[in-house]
Amino acid sequence: MDMNEIKEIFFQECEEQLAELESGLLRLNDGDTDPETVNAVFRAVHSIKGGAGAFGLDDLVSFAHVFETTLDCVRSNKLEASPDLLKVMLRSADVLSDLTAASRDGGTVEASRTSGLVAELEAYAKGQPLPGAAAPAAPAAPAPQSEAPESPVEEAPAPTDDSGFQPVPFSFDGIDDDDELAIGGGASVFTVRFKPRSDLYAKGNEAVLILRELSKVGELQVRCETDDLPSLDLLDPEGAYFSWLIRVETESDEEAIRQVFEFVEWDSAVEITAGADEEAFTAPDAMGEDQPMAAVPFDLSLLEDAPVVAAEAAAPESVPATQEPAQLAPANMPRAAKAIAAEAEKKEAAVPAVPAAPQTIRVDLDRVDRLINLVGELVINQAMLAQSVVENESGGSSAVNLGLEELQQLTREIQDSVMAIRAQPVKPVFQRMGRIVREIADMTGKSVKLVTEGENTEVDKTVIDKIAEPLTHMIRNAVDHGLEGPEKRTELGKNPEGVLKLSAKHRSGRIVIEIADDGAGINRERVKAKAIENGLITPEANLSDEDIDNLIFHPGFSTADKISDISGRGVGMDVVKRSIQALGGRISITSKPGKGSVFTMSLPLTLAVLDGMVVTVAEQTLVVPLTAIVETLQPEKSDIHSFGPSQRLIAIRDTFCPLVDVGNILNFRADLANPVDGVALLVESEGGGQRALMVDAIQGQRQVVIKSLEANYTNVPGIAAATILGDGRVALILDVDAVVTASRGQPLSPDMMLAATG
Amino acid sequence: MRTSGTGMLELMAFSLGDQEFCIEVVSVREIRSWTPATVLPHSPDHVCGVINLRGAVLPVMDLARRLGLAAAEPSQESVIIVTHIGNQIVGLLVDSVSGIFTVSTDDIHAAPDVSKTMNKHEIRGMIPRDELMVCFLQIEALFGTIESEAA
Amino acid sequence: MKKKVLTVDDSRTIRNMLLVTLNNAGFDTVQAEDGVEGLEVLEESNPDVIVTDINMPRLDGFGFIEGVRQNERFRAIPILVLTTESDAEKKNRAREAGATGWIVKPFDPSKLIAAIERVTA
C-alpha cells in the first residue's frame, strides 16, 4: 500500500463520515438528545480533520478544526444545540463536504462560504452567536464582522491555534531518520534526581526505559538508591522503592532532559539541577551507612535482551545494577508478584460489556457482480436441465426428479443470498436529498423541513445508484413548484415551514418511494390550459383529475411560466418518468388542491431477476412480470362485448375492462385473436386503470434472470428486457405499461413510447 | 479505420446467395451455427431476432436482406458470424463462410456506383479473387448505429 | 524477535497509515477499530505495546485503557495514546485511565516510532 492508496481510503472514509455527520445533525435537529449522537457527529468531523492533517490538507483541517471546536462545546454541554446553531452546522457540513471534494478533485471552495461559517461557528463557540446569522442569506454577507469584532472573519484561522493542533504532512520517507536532538554549544552537566511512584509502573512506564531514553541525551552516570526498600515480608511487589541519582553530561539543555520525563512527570518526582553533585558520585559512603554505594555504571545493554514481561515484577526486577536487590533472588520475584497480583485481580471489575457490532468485510463490487452473473447462468442451466429431463421423460426416475427439485431449491436460495449481498439501504441517497432540499430552500427563500422515513429499506445497489438522479429532480420540483413561500403559507394559515416527506417501503416485491409535500397541489386549471395550448389535448377533452395531474409527465410539459433556475434546467417530469421506466419502474402522482402532492414511484428491488408468468402469444414465448398481474381469467363468450370499431371489453364481475390483444399490439399477428381461445391477464397499469391482456396460453410461473436488450441492440417498444428460458432460447419480457398505453390508441412505435403518459 | 495507405488486411469471406462478401477478421468474434431466433416486435425486416450467446442476448441480422438481396431462408447450413460493432456484439446471418484471406490495401478497388440498394459508404471496396469479385463491407456503416436506425 | 504493536483507531485512514509505518519500521502490527474490538484483539494477539485513539465509537480510548489495565495479563503493557487532543485535560484523563504516553496527531513516522521505542524494552 502506498500513500495514494491510503489517500483514496481517506476520501472514501470522508464520504462515510460526512454521511454520518449529516444524519447525526438531522437527528439532533429532530430533537434527538442522545449524547451518543453528538459524539458520533463530533467523531465524524474529528476523523476527517485527523486524516486531512496527515495529508497536509490545510483548508480542510482548519475548517474541520473550527467546526470540531464548536461541536466540542455542544458535546460538553457548554453550548445548546439550538435550531439556529444546527442550521449553521448543517451548512457547515455541506461546506466540509465541498472542501473534501475540492481536496480530492483539486477544485476550490469559495472563500466567502468558509469564512462566513467560520465566523458563525466561532461566535457560537464563544457563546456569542452572531445575530441573524442563521438566516439563509447570511453566509456570504460580510456583515457579521462588525458584530463580532473579536473574531477574525476574513479567513479561516491558520491551522495553529491554542489547541496546539498543527498539521504535519505525512510522509513515509522520514521513518529511518534518527530523531537526533539538536546539538547545542559545549557540553554541560546536570544532576537529575528521579524517584518514581508506583503509579509510574502501573501505567506501563519503566524507570529503566526512562534512563535509557536519558542516555540518548548525553553521557550518564547513574546511581540507584535503595534506602526505601523494605524487608521482603513488607514488600509490596507493585510498589516503587528505588530512586535514581543521575549525572548527565550533555550538549543539550535542561528542556531536552525534561522531555525525557514527559510521560512520567506526574508519577514521579523529577528534580533537575544544573551542575554536578560530584559528592554523590565520588564519596561512596555518603549514600548510606551499611551499603557502600559505589557509582555503579548503569548497564543499559541489559535492556537489549530484556523480555517485555519485565514490567510484571515492576520495580524490583529493574535493578540489576545494585548489590542488595540481587540478594532478593530476582528470579523469585515475578512469582511472588504474580501470586499477589492474582489475588488482587479477583476483586477487579470485569471489562464493561458492550454489544458486539456485526462483523463486516469490504468486497469489490465487481466480484459480487461476477458472482451474480454466474448464479444467473446457474439458474438458466438448472432450468435447462429440468426441461431436458422432462422432455426425455422415460419413466421419469423419481430420484432424478427429487434431485432436480432440490437443485432448484438450492439454486433459488443461492440466488436470493447473492442478491442480498448487493442489497443496500436507501439511506445514503436519502441523506443526499437533505442537502438538495437545503440548497433549493436557500435559493428560493423557502423554509422546508425534510422528513425521511424507511431509510433502512433495502434495495439492490444497481437500483440505488440509479434512483438518485430522478429523486433529485423530483425533490427540486417539489420544493420549487410544490411548496409555497413562507409569506404565502402564512397567509393561507399554514405553517410557514413547508414539509417534504420522503419515504421508502417494500410493497409486494417492489420498493415504493414517495415524495409528499404539503404545498399547493397541482393547479389543474393551469395544467389543462397549458396542455391545450401545447396541443397535447383538445379543448373538448373530458379528462379526470387524475388524467390532468398525470399530464405533467408529458414530454416538454412545464407549468412554470418562466423557466425556473432550479427545476427548469431543461429537465421535466417526462425525463424523470422515462428514467424510472428504464429501471422497470412506474411513477404516478396524486394531488389535492391546497393540501399538496404525492409522487409515488415503484421500482423493482433488483435489476437482475424478476418473477414472471411465462405465456405464449402467437407462437412466441413472453414473460409477464408477476407484479403487474392482478388475476388471470378464462374468458367466456358471453363476457366479451364489442365496443366501437375495434375495441372489445370483457365483463369482470360488474365492471367492463378493455381487452388488449398482446399478439396484435406487438405486431406478431395482424388479426385479432378470439378471446375465448386464450387467457386474459388482468393487469393494473400505472394510471391506475385495469386492462385485460389477451395471451394464447399460460406456461407457468418462473423467476427469470433479466438480460438487457440494450446491451447489444436497442430498446424495443413494448418489451422491457429479455431473459433466457430453460430451453436455452431468449424470451422477451413484456413492458406491461407500454402495452397498456399503446392500447389507448397510441401505436407502439419508438417515438410514441417515449411520449407515453401514464 | 484503416481505409487508406498501404498495408495488409486480413479478411473473412462468406457468401450470400451467389455473391461473395468479406469483412475484416479483427471484427469477427466467433462463428456459430444457426439457431432459431426470438422475434423482436416492431423490428426492421432485416432483424431476425435475438439468440442466446452463452447467456448474452445477441441480435442476429439477416445480412442479405440488409443489403437488399433476396432474404436468405435460414437452414442447417446457415452460419452466424458474431462480430464486434462498436461496443456491441451483433450476429450476421450468412449462407456460408468461404475462408480467410489476406489482401494488400492496394488491391482494393473502389466500388462502382451501380447498386441501387447498397449505399456507397457501406462498401469499402471490391477485391478481385479467383475470378470472383468479393465485396468488402463496412459493417459499422451497415449496423453501427442500430439505435438511431431503430428509433 | 519482532515487537508486536496493537493499534486501536476507528479511522481506516489512520489504521492504514499506522500499519504501513509500523510494518516499514519492522513491527508486527495487529489492529482493532474501537475499544471493544481492541480488548478482544488484545487477548488473542498478545502485543508488546498498544497505540490507541481516544475518540472512538462503542468504547472510547479512556475506557479501553481502563479495560486493559484491569486485565491481569496486560495491566503493565505500555499504552500510547494517539490523538489530536493535546490539551492538558485530555492528556490528564488518558493518564488517569492508565496511559503510558501519548503521540499528538498528526504524527510523523519518526515521532511514532520514537515514542514506541521509548516505552518498550
PDB file of C-alpha atoms in Angstrom, chain A residues 394-535:
ATOM      1  CA  SER A 394     -38.512 -42.155 -19.893  1.00  0.00           C
ATOM      2  CA  GLY A 395     -40.317 -43.332 -16.844  1.00  0.00           C
ATOM      3  CA  GLY A 396     -39.081 -40.197 -15.028  1.00  0.00           C
ATOM      4  CA  SER A 397     -36.880 -41.662 -12.325  1.00  0.00           C
ATOM      5  CA  SER A 398     -38.128 -40.244  -9.087  1.00  0.00           C
ATOM      6  CA  ALA A 399     -34.533 -39.925  -7.815  1.00  0.00           C
ATOM      7  CA  VAL A 400     -33.696 -37.619 -10.712  1.00  0.00           C
ATOM      8  CA  ASN A 401     -36.816 -35.585 -10.189  1.00  0.00           C
ATOM      9  CA  LEU A 402     -36.193 -35.305  -6.480  1.00  0.00           C
ATOM     10  CA  GLY A 403     -32.614 -34.279  -7.136  1.00  0.00           C
ATOM     11  CA  LEU A 404     -33.772 -31.700  -9.624  1.00  0.00           C
ATOM     12  CA  GLU A 405     -36.250 -30.280  -7.185  1.00  0.00           C
ATOM     13  CA  GLU A 406     -33.570 -29.934  -4.552  1.00  0.00           C
ATOM     14  CA  LEU A 407     -31.250 -28.356  -7.083  1.00  0.00           C
ATOM     15  CA  GLN A 408     -33.940 -25.877  -7.954  1.00  0.00           C
ATOM     16  CA  GLN A 409     -34.496 -25.049  -4.302  1.00  0.00           C
ATOM     17  CA  LEU A 410     -30.778 -24.604  -3.729  1.00  0.00           C
ATOM     18  CA  THR A 411     -30.343 -22.503  -6.819  1.00  0.00           C
ATOM     19  CA  ARG A 412     -33.125 -20.240  -5.686  1.00  0.00           C
ATOM     20  CA  GLU A 413     -31.610 -19.895  -2.237  1.00  0.00           C
ATOM     21  CA  ILE A 414     -28.162 -19.165  -3.618  1.00  0.00           C
ATOM     22  CA  GLN A 415     -29.664 -16.564  -5.847  1.00  0.00           C
ATOM     23  CA  ASP A 416     -31.553 -14.888  -3.020  1.00  0.00           C
ATOM     24  CA  SER A 417     -28.458 -14.891  -0.840  1.00  0.00           C
ATOM     25  CA  VAL A 418     -26.289 -13.460  -3.554  1.00  0.00           C
ATOM     26  CA  MET A 419     -28.810 -10.764  -4.288  1.00  0.00           C
ATOM     27  CA  ALA A 420     -28.915  -9.950  -0.588  1.00  0.00           C
ATOM     28  CA  ILE A 421     -25.193  -9.216  -0.670  1.00  0.00           C
ATOM     29  CA  ARG A 422     -25.812  -6.371  -3.022  1.00  0.00           C
ATOM     30  CA  ALA A 423     -28.853  -5.076  -1.174  1.00  0.00           C
ATOM     31  CA  GLN A 424     -28.246  -1.689   0.380  1.00  0.00           C
ATOM     32  CA  PRO A 425     -30.382   0.635   2.456  1.00  0.00           C
ATOM     33  CA  VAL A 426     -31.610   3.720   0.619  1.00  0.00           C
ATOM     34  CA  LYS A 427     -30.237   5.825   3.454  1.00  0.00           C
ATOM     35  CA  PRO A 428     -27.234   7.334   1.662  1.00  0.00           C
ATOM     36  CA  VAL A 429     -29.416   8.501  -1.202  1.00  0.00           C
ATOM     37  CA  PHE A 430     -31.977   9.937   1.193  1.00  0.00           C
ATOM     38  CA  GLN A 431     -29.231  11.715   3.050  1.00  0.00           C
ATOM     39  CA  ARG A 432     -28.044  13.370  -0.110  1.00  0.00           C
ATOM     40  CA  MET A 433     -31.551  14.704  -0.604  1.00  0.00           C
ATOM     41  CA  GLY A 434     -31.265  16.622   2.658  1.00  0.00           C
ATOM     42  CA  ARG A 435     -28.618  18.741   1.105  1.00  0.00           C
ATOM     43  CA  ILE A 436     -30.574  19.234  -2.105  1.00  0.00           C
ATOM     44  CA  VAL A 437     -33.529  20.452  -0.070  1.00  0.00           C
ATOM     45  CA  ARG A 438     -31.383  22.892   1.910  1.00  0.00           C
ATOM     46  CA  GLU A 439     -29.807  24.281  -1.230  1.00  0.00           C
ATOM     47  CA  ILE A 440     -33.081  24.833  -3.023  1.00  0.00           C
ATOM     48  CA  ALA A 441     -34.731  26.174   0.072  1.00  0.00           C
ATOM     49  CA  ASP A 442     -31.926  28.734   0.273  1.00  0.00           C
ATOM     50  CA  MET A 443     -32.198  29.593  -3.397  1.00  0.00           C
ATOM     51  CA  THR A 444     -35.937  30.022  -3.349  1.00  0.00           C
ATOM     52  CA  GLY A 445     -36.134  31.640   0.061  1.00  0.00           C
ATOM     53  CA  LYS A 446     -38.497  28.921   1.191  1.00  0.00           C
ATOM     54  CA  SER A 447     -38.395  27.262   4.537  1.00  0.00           C
ATOM     55  CA  VAL A 448     -38.506  23.495   4.210  1.00  0.00           C
ATOM     56  CA  LYS A 449     -38.298  20.641   6.628  1.00  0.00           C
ATOM     57  CA  LEU A 450     -37.377  17.295   5.143  1.00  0.00           C
ATOM     58  CA  VAL A 451     -38.768  14.289   6.929  1.00  0.00           C
ATOM     59  CA  THR A 452     -37.490  10.885   5.923  1.00  0.00           C
ATOM     60  CA  GLU A 453     -38.972   7.524   6.683  1.00  0.00           C
ATOM     61  CA  GLY A 454     -37.907   3.967   5.954  1.00  0.00           C
ATOM     62  CA  GLU A 455     -34.297   4.883   5.296  1.00  0.00           C
ATOM     63  CA  ASN A 456     -33.218   1.371   6.076  1.00  0.00           C
ATOM     64  CA  THR A 457     -35.352  -0.129   3.351  1.00  0.00           C
ATOM     65  CA  GLU A 458     -33.005  -2.196   1.261  1.00  0.00           C
ATOM     66  CA  VAL A 459     -32.811  -2.417  -2.461  1.00  0.00           C
ATOM     67  CA  ASP A 460     -30.259  -3.702  -4.924  1.00  0.00           C
ATOM     68  CA  LYS A 461     -27.229  -1.486  -5.334  1.00  0.00           C
ATOM     69  CA  THR A 462     -27.828  -1.151  -9.063  1.00  0.00           C
ATOM     70  CA  VAL A 463     -31.205   0.375  -8.303  1.00  0.00           C
ATOM     71  CA  ILE A 464     -29.815   2.647  -5.589  1.00  0.00           C
ATOM     72  CA  ASP A 465     -27.240   4.042  -7.958  1.00  0.00           C
ATOM     73  CA  LYS A 466     -29.916   4.925 -10.433  1.00  0.00           C
ATOM     74  CA  ILE A 467     -32.607   6.484  -8.300  1.00  0.00           C
ATOM     75  CA  ALA A 468     -30.559   9.410  -7.033  1.00  0.00           C
ATOM     76  CA  GLU A 469     -30.960  11.411 -10.193  1.00  0.00           C
ATOM     77  CA  PRO A 470     -34.720  11.129 -10.699  1.00  0.00           C
ATOM     78  CA  LEU A 471     -35.167  11.630  -6.988  1.00  0.00           C
ATOM     79  CA  THR A 472     -33.112  14.816  -7.090  1.00  0.00           C
ATOM     80  CA  HIS A 473     -35.271  16.210  -9.882  1.00  0.00           C
ATOM     81  CA  MET A 474     -38.428  15.326  -8.043  1.00  0.00           C
ATOM     82  CA  ILE A 475     -37.226  16.906  -4.813  1.00  0.00           C
ATOM     83  CA  ARG A 476     -36.193  20.043  -6.654  1.00  0.00           C
ATOM     84  CA  ASN A 477     -39.538  20.113  -8.349  1.00  0.00           C
ATOM     85  CA  ALA A 478     -41.416  19.620  -5.105  1.00  0.00           C
ATOM     86  CA  VAL A 479     -39.629  22.475  -3.343  1.00  0.00           C
ATOM     87  CA  ASP A 480     -39.618  24.789  -6.318  1.00  0.00           C
ATOM     88  CA  HIS A 481     -43.123  24.198  -7.654  1.00  0.00           C
ATOM     89  CA  GLY A 482     -44.918  22.298  -4.945  1.00  0.00           C
ATOM     90  CA  LEU A 483     -44.304  24.303  -1.809  1.00  0.00           C
ATOM     91  CA  GLU A 484     -45.428  27.888  -1.381  1.00  0.00           C
ATOM     92  CA  GLY A 485     -43.196  30.600   0.010  1.00  0.00           C
ATOM     93  CA  PRO A 486     -43.381  31.364   3.757  1.00  0.00           C
ATOM     94  CA  GLU A 487     -45.484  34.520   3.323  1.00  0.00           C
ATOM     95  CA  LYS A 488     -47.976  32.783   1.139  1.00  0.00           C
ATOM     96  CA  ARG A 489     -48.180  29.870   3.568  1.00  0.00           C
ATOM     97  CA  THR A 490     -48.733  32.178   6.492  1.00  0.00           C
ATOM     98  CA  GLU A 491     -51.457  33.882   4.511  1.00  0.00           C
ATOM     99  CA  LEU A 492     -53.094  30.512   3.934  1.00  0.00           C
ATOM    100  CA  GLY A 493     -52.907  29.710   7.611  1.00  0.00           C
ATOM    101  CA  LYS A 494     -50.245  27.061   7.059  1.00  0.00           C
ATOM    102  CA  ASN A 495     -47.030  26.657   8.986  1.00  0.00           C
ATOM    103  CA  PRO A 496     -44.526  28.924   7.176  1.00  0.00           C
ATOM    104  CA  GLU A 497     -42.185  25.963   7.101  1.00  0.00           C
ATOM    105  CA  GLY A 498     -43.184  23.533   4.389  1.00  0.00           C
ATOM    106  CA  VAL A 499     -42.814  19.829   4.969  1.00  0.00           C
ATOM    107  CA  LEU A 500     -41.393  17.455   2.420  1.00  0.00           C
ATOM    108  CA  LYS A 501     -41.716  13.819   3.314  1.00  0.00           C
ATOM    109  CA  LEU A 502     -39.515  11.257   1.668  1.00  0.00           C
ATOM    110  CA  SER A 503     -40.318   7.675   2.469  1.00  0.00           C
ATOM    111  CA  ALA A 504     -39.403   4.217   1.303  1.00  0.00           C
ATOM    112  CA  LYS A 505     -41.037   0.880   1.917  1.00  0.00           C
ATOM    113  CA  HIS A 506     -41.296  -2.569   0.446  1.00  0.00           C
ATOM    114  CA  ARG A 507     -44.591  -3.462  -1.156  1.00  0.00           C
ATOM    115  CA  SER A 508     -45.315  -6.692  -2.985  1.00  0.00           C
ATOM    116  CA  GLY A 509     -41.799  -7.314  -4.140  1.00  0.00           C
ATOM    117  CA  ARG A 510     -41.055  -3.772  -5.125  1.00  0.00           C
ATOM    118  CA  ILE A 511     -39.686  -0.734  -3.405  1.00  0.00           C
ATOM    119  CA  VAL A 512     -42.079   2.174  -3.230  1.00  0.00           C
ATOM    120  CA  ILE A 513     -40.638   5.628  -2.735  1.00  0.00           C
ATOM    121  CA  GLU A 514     -42.944   8.510  -2.005  1.00  0.00           C
ATOM    122  CA  ILE A 515     -42.261  12.201  -2.095  1.00  0.00           C
ATOM    123  CA  ALA A 516     -45.070  14.085  -0.393  1.00  0.00           C
ATOM    124  CA  ASP A 517     -45.250  17.844   0.003  1.00  0.00           C
ATOM    125  CA  ASP A 518     -47.794  19.891   1.893  1.00  0.00           C
ATOM    126  CA  GLY A 519     -47.798  22.600  -0.721  1.00  0.00           C
ATOM    127  CA  ALA A 520     -50.379  23.945  -3.106  1.00  0.00           C
ATOM    128  CA  GLY A 521     -51.060  20.795  -5.085  1.00  0.00           C
ATOM    129  CA  ILE A 522     -51.402  20.652  -8.843  1.00  0.00           C
ATOM    130  CA  ASN A 523     -53.113  23.667 -10.349  1.00  0.00           C
ATOM    131  CA  ARG A 524     -55.350  21.662 -12.667  1.00  0.00           C
ATOM    132  CA  GLU A 525     -56.777  24.700 -14.458  1.00  0.00           C
ATOM    133  CA  ARG A 526     -53.347  25.839 -15.414  1.00  0.00           C
ATOM    134  CA  VAL A 527     -52.115  22.380 -16.349  1.00  0.00           C
ATOM    135  CA  LYS A 528     -55.132  21.856 -18.576  1.00  0.00           C
ATOM    136  CA  ALA A 529     -54.779  25.263 -20.199  1.00  0.00           C
ATOM    137  CA  LYS A 530     -51.135  24.615 -20.842  1.00  0.00           C
ATOM    138  CA  ALA A 531     -51.836  21.193 -22.305  1.00  0.00           C
ATOM    139  CA  ILE A 532     -54.428  22.660 -24.645  1.00  0.00           C
ATOM    140  CA  GLU A 533     -52.063  25.470 -25.584  1.00  0.00           C
ATOM    141  CA  ASN A 534     -49.325  22.950 -26.375  1.00  0.00           C
ATOM    142  CA  GLY A 535     -51.727  20.831 -28.376  1.00  0.00           C
TER     143      GLY A 535
END
